[in-house]
Each structure stands twice: as structure tokens, then as C-alpha cells.
Short mmCIF file of C-alpha atoms in Angstrom, two decimals:
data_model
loop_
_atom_site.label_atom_id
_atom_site.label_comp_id
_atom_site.label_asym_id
_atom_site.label_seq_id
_atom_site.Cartn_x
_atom_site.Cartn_y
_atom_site.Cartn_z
CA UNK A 1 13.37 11.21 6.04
CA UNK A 2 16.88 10.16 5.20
CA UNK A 3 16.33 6.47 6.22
CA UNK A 4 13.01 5.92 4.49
CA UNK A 5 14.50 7.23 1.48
CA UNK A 6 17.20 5.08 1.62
CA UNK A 7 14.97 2.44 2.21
CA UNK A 8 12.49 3.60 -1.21
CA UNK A 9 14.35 6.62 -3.12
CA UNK A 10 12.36 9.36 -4.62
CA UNK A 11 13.32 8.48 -8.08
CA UNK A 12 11.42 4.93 -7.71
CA UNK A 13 8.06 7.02 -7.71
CA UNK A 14 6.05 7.29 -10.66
CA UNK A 15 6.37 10.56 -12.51
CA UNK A 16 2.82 11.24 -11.72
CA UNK A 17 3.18 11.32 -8.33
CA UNK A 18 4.20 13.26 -5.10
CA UNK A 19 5.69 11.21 -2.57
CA UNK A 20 8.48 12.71 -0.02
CA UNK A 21 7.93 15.80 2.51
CA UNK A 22 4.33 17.01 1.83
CA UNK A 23 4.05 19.72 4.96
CA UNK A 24 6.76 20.84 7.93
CA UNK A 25 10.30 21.39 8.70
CA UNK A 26 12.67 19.00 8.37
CA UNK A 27 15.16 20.91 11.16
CA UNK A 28 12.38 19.98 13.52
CA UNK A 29 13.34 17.63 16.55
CA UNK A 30 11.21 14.38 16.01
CA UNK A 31 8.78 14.04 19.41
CA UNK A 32 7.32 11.33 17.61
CA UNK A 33 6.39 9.62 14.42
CA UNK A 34 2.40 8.54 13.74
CA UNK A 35 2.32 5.99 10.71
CA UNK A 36 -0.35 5.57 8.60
CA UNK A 37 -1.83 4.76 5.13
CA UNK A 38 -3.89 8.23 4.74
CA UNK A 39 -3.87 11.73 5.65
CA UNK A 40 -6.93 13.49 7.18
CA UNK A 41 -7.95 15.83 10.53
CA UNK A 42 -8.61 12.39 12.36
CA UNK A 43 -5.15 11.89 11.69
CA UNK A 44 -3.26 14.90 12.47
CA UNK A 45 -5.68 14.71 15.66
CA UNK A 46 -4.09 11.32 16.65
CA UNK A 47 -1.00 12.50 16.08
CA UNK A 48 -1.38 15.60 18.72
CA UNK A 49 -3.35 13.34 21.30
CA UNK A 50 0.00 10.86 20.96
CA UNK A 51 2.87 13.75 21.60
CA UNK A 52 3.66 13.12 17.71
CA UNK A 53 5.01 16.02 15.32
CA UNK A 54 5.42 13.89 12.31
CA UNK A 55 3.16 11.98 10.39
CA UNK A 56 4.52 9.15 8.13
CA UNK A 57 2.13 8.11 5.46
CA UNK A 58 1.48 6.36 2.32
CA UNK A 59 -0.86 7.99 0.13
CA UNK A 60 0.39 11.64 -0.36
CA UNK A 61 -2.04 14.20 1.07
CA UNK A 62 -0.57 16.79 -1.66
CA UNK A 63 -1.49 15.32 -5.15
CA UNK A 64 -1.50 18.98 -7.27
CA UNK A 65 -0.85 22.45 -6.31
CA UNK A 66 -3.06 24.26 -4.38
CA UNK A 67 -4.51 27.77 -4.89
CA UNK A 68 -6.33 27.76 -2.10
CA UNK A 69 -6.07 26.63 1.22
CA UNK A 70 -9.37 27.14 3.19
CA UNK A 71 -12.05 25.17 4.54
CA UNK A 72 -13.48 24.04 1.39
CA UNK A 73 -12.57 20.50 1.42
CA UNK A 74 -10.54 17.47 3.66
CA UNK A 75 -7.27 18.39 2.03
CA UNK A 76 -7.16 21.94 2.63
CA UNK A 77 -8.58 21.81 5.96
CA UNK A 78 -5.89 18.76 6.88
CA UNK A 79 -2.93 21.22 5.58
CA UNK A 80 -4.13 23.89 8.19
CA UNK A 81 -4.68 21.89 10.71
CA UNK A 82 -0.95 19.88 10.37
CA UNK A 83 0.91 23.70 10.15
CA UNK A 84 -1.30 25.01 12.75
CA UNK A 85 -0.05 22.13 15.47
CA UNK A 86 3.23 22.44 13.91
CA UNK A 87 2.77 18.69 12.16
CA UNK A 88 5.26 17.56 10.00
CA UNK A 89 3.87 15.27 7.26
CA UNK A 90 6.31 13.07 4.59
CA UNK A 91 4.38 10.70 2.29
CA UNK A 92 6.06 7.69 0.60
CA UNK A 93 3.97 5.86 -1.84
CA UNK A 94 5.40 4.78 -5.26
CA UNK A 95 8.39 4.48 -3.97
CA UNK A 96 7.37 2.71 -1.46
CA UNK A 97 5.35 0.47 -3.63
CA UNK A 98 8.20 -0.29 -5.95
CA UNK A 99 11.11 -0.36 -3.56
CA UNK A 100 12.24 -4.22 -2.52
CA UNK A 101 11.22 -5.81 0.38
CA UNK A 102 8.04 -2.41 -0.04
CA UNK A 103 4.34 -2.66 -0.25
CA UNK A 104 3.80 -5.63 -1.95
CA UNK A 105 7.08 -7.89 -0.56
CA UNK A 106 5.07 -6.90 2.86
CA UNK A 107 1.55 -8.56 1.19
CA UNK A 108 3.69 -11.46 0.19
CA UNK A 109 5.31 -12.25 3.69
CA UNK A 110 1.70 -12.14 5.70
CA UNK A 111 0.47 -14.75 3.39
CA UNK A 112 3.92 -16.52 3.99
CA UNK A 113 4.96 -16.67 0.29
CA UNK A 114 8.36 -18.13 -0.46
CA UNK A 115 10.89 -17.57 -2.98
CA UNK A 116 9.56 -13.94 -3.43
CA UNK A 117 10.57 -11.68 -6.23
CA UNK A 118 9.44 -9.00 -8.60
CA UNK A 119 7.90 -9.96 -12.06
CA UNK A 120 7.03 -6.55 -13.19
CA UNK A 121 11.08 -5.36 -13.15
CA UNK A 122 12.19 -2.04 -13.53
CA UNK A 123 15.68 -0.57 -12.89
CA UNK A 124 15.78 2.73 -11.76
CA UNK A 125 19.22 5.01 -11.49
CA UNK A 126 20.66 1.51 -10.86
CA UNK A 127 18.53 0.75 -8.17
CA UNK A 128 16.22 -2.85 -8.60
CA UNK A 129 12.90 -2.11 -8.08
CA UNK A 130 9.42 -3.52 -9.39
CA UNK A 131 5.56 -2.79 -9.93
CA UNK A 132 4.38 -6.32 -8.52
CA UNK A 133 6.32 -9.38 -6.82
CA UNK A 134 5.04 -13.35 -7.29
CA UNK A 135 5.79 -15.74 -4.96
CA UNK A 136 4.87 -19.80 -3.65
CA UNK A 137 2.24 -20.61 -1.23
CA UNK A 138 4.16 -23.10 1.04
CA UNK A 139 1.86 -25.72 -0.57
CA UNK A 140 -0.98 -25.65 -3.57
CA UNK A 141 -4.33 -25.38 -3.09
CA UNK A 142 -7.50 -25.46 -4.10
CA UNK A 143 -8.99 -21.84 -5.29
CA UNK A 144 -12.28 -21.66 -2.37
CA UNK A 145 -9.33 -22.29 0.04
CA UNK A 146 -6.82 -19.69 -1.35
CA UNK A 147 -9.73 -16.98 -1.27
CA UNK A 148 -10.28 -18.12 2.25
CA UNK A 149 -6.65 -17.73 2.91
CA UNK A 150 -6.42 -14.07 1.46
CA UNK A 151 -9.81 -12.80 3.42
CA UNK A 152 -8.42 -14.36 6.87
CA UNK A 153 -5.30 -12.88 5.75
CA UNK A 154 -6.12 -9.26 4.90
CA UNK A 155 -9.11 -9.05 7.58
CA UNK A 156 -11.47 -8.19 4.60
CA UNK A 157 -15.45 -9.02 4.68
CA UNK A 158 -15.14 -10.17 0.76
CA UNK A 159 -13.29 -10.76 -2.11
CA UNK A 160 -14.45 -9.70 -5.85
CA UNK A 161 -13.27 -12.73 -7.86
CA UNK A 162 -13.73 -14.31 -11.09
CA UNK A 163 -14.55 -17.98 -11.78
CA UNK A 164 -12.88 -19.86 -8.96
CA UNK A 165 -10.12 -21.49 -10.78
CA UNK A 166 -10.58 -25.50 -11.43
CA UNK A 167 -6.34 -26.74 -10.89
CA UNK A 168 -4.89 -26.13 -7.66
CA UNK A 169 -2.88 -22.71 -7.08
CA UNK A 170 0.48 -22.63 -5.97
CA UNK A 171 1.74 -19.27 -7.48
CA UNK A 172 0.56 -15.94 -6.36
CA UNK A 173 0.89 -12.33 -7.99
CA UNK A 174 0.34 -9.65 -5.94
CA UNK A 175 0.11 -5.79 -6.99
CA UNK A 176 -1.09 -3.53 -3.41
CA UNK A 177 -3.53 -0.76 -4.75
CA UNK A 178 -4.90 -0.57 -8.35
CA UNK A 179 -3.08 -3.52 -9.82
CA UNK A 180 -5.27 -4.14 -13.07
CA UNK A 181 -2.38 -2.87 -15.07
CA UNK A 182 -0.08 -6.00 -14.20
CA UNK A 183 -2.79 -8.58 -14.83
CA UNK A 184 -1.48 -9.78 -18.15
CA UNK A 185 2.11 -9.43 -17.10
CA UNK A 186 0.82 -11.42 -14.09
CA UNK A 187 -0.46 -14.18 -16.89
CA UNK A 188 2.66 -14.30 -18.54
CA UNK A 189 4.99 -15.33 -15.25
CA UNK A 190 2.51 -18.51 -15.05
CA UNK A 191 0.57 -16.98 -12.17
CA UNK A 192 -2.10 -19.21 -10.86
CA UNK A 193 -3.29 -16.14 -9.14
CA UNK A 194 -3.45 -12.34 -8.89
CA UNK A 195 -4.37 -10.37 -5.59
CA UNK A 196 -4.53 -6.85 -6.22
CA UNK A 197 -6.86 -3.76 -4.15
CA UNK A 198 -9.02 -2.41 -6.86
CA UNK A 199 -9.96 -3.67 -10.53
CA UNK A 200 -11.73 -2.21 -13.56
CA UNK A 201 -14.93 -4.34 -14.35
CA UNK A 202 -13.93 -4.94 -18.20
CA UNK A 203 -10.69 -6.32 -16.79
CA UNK A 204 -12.76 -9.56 -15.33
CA UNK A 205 -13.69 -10.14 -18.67
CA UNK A 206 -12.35 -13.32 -20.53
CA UNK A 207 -9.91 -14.09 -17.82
CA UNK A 208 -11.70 -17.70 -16.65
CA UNK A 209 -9.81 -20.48 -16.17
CA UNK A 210 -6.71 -18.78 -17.13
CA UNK A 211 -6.33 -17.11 -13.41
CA UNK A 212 -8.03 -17.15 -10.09
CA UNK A 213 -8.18 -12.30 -9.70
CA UNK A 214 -8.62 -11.85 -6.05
CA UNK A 215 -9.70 -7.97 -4.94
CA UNK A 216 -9.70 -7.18 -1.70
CA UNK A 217 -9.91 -3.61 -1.82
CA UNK A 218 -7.39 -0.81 -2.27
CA UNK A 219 -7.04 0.22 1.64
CA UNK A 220 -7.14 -3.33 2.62
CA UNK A 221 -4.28 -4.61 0.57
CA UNK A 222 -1.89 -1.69 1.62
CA UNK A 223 -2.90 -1.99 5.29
CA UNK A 224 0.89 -3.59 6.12
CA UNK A 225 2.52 -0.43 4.84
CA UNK A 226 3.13 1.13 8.01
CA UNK A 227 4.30 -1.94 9.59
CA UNK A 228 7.13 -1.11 7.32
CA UNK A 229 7.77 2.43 8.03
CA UNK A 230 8.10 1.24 11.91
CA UNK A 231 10.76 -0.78 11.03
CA UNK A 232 12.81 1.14 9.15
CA UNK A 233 12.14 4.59 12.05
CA UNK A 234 12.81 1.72 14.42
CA UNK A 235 16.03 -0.08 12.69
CA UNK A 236 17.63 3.52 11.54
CA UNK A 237 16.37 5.90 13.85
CA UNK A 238 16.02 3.64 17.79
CA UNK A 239 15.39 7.47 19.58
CA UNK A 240 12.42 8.17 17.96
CA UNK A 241 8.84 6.60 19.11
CA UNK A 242 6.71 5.21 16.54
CA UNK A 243 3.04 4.38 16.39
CA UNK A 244 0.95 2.73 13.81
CA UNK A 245 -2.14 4.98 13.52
CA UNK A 246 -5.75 3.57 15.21
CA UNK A 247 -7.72 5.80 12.66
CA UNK A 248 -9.33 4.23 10.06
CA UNK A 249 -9.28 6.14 6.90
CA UNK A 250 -10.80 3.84 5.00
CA UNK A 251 -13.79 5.85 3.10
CA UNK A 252 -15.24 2.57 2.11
CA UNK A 253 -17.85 0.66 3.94
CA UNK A 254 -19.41 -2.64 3.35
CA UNK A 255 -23.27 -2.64 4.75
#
């Protein structure tokens, strides 16, 4: 816990949120660490079947306080199941998304941005951090290509975009998750693009020709995100075996 925070610090979170140690002991001995972007059963059930008492995760599982904790719904049921096999679960997601070289550095680097940096700064207790990074393709092109690039990219069976763009794109905003809040802050860095998970519909509007949006869908664009826990776990702590979780948690499907 004390290397991923170094890595993203509590305070980077949003205040709405509810990132760090969500369920478990943190005396425990560390048999294993399961990364992933969600927390449900499936989960915690990988993590047993793998010889794993810690779960590493993006999305918190805790959101609000709980009055109950039953079988009513995913959440609830997930909590027993983690204390009942003695699972251990830490969440780090605002953080996480805001901490350099986080969620959205990570985007950048698989579509092999350069000169990568935030645009949407924020300084937090001294510490640099940002709500979106922009970066170079390593050459411009046209906007059909780019949303080919992004699909092959981030695996993903389709893009929601507006207008493809008429002049070539050569600089790329990206915001993993609901991004729709940095579009116009996106404008204003001269963005040719903007690749984000999940957009309001009325944010499409009146955006043609001005820049090529590119959603690929919120579990999609945050997919990376454990790539960079097993780094870190691997880097900081080299005794401890680390697996990036097979179970999909995506509750999306595209038929």
C-alpha cells in the first residue's frame, strides 16, 4: 500500500471519492496481489483460485457507507465474500488517474505519444498532478486513420465520434473514464483530438470541425491501469507475485 501511494497519494483523489484500503488487514503477509479495474465475486473468486489475498483495483468497490451488508446486491455480497476468504482489497482510482506517469500517461504510451504532459494541471500538497495529459502522434494523420489507430489500439469494436475532422491530426488529448469535463480545456491546448471513455450526448453538440471526440468506452480506456499497478508491486515490492486479473468486469456488451 505504501508504494502505490507513493506512486499516486491519497490527497490526489477527488474529494468525492474513496480510493485507498477498501476491505482487510494491512498486517497481513501478502501471498499474492490480483490486479484489476473492478471489484466483484468473479473477482475475489480469481483471486482465491490464484493463492492471492489482496486485490489491487481501480474503481473503489466502497463508494458510500453501508448499513447493510447482506445479499441484496454485488457490493454487499463482494464485501462478504473478500472478509470471508480473508481478501484484502485497496482501490486506487483518482489518484491514480491524476498521478504522473497514471491512467492516462499509460493511454498515451500504448498509442506511442511523444512529448507527453498534463494540460488539465493541478498541484496538490506540492505534488504535480493533472486531470488529462496531450501528447504527439509520431506523425499526423488523417482522422479515419487516427480512429483506426485508437480501436486497434484499445481492442474496442467501435468508436462514438463526431464529424471526422477534415486537417490532419497530430495532437491528441486523452482523459481515461468520463472525460467530457476536459473537452473545452482540451480545445483550448490546440488539440486536434480528444479520446476519452464515456461522453454526454449534448457534449457532441457544436464541436465539428473544431475537434475529432473519440469514445471508446469507460472500461476500455482504463484497461492499462493494472499494467501499472504490476509495475510499481513489481519495481517496489520484487517478493510479492502479481497477476493482472482474466475476469472481465466489463458490464457492457456490444451485440
Amino acid at each position: 500500500m505504501n508504494a502505490l501511494e507513493r506512486f499516486a497519494p491519497l490527497p490526489l483523489q477527488e474529494d468525492w471519492d474513496n480510493a485507498g484500503l477498501q476491505i482487510g488487514l494491512t498486517e497481513a503477509d501478502v501471498s499474492g496481489a490480483l490486479l484489476c479495474l473492478d471489484v466483484n465475486e468473479k473477482v475475489i473468486d480469481e483471486a482465491v483460485k490464484r493463492g492471492c489475498n489482496l486485490v489491487v483495483a481501480h474503481h473503489p468497490l466502497l463508494f458510500r457507507g453501508l448499513k447493510t451488508i447482506s445479499d441484496r446486491n454485488y457490493v454487499q455480497r463482494t464485501v462478504m465474500k473478500a472478509i470471508q476468504k480473508q481478501v484484502a482489497v485497496v482501490a486506487m482510482h483518482t489518484n491514480m488517474d491524476n498521478a504522473k506517469e497514471g491512467v492516462n500517461y499509460r493511454m498515451a504510451e500504448h498509442l506511442k505519444l511523444r512529448d507527453i504532459h498534463f494540460f488539465a494541471e493541478k498541484n496538490v500538497q506540492g505534488i504535480e498532478a493533472g486531470s488529462g495529459v496531450v501528447g504527439l502522434l509520431q506523425q499526423p494523420m488523417d482522422a479515419e486513420d487516427f480512429v483506426h489507430l485508437v480501436k486497434e489500439t484499445f481492442h474496442v469494436e467501435c468508436a462514438c465520434c463526431n464529424e471526422l475532422l477534415e486537417r490532419k491530426i497530430a495532437k491528441v488529448a486523452i482523459c481515461g473514464g468520463a472525460g467530457d469535463f476536459l473537452l473545452e480545456q482540451a480545445v483550448e491546448t490546440g488539440a486536434d483530438a480528444f479520446i476519452t471513455g464515456e461522453m454526454h450526448y449534448h457534449v457532441y453538440f457544436g464541436q465539428e470541425q473544431r475537434i475529432q471526440i473519440c469514445v471508446i468506452g469507460h472500461y476500455q480506456s482504463e484497461q492499462f491501469t493494472a499494467e501499472i499497478f504490476r509495475d510499481i508491486i513489481q519495481k517496489e515490492c520484487p517478493g510479492v507475485k502479481t497477476f493482472i486479473a482474466e475476469t472481465n468486469t466489463n458490464p457492457i456488451i456490444y451485440l
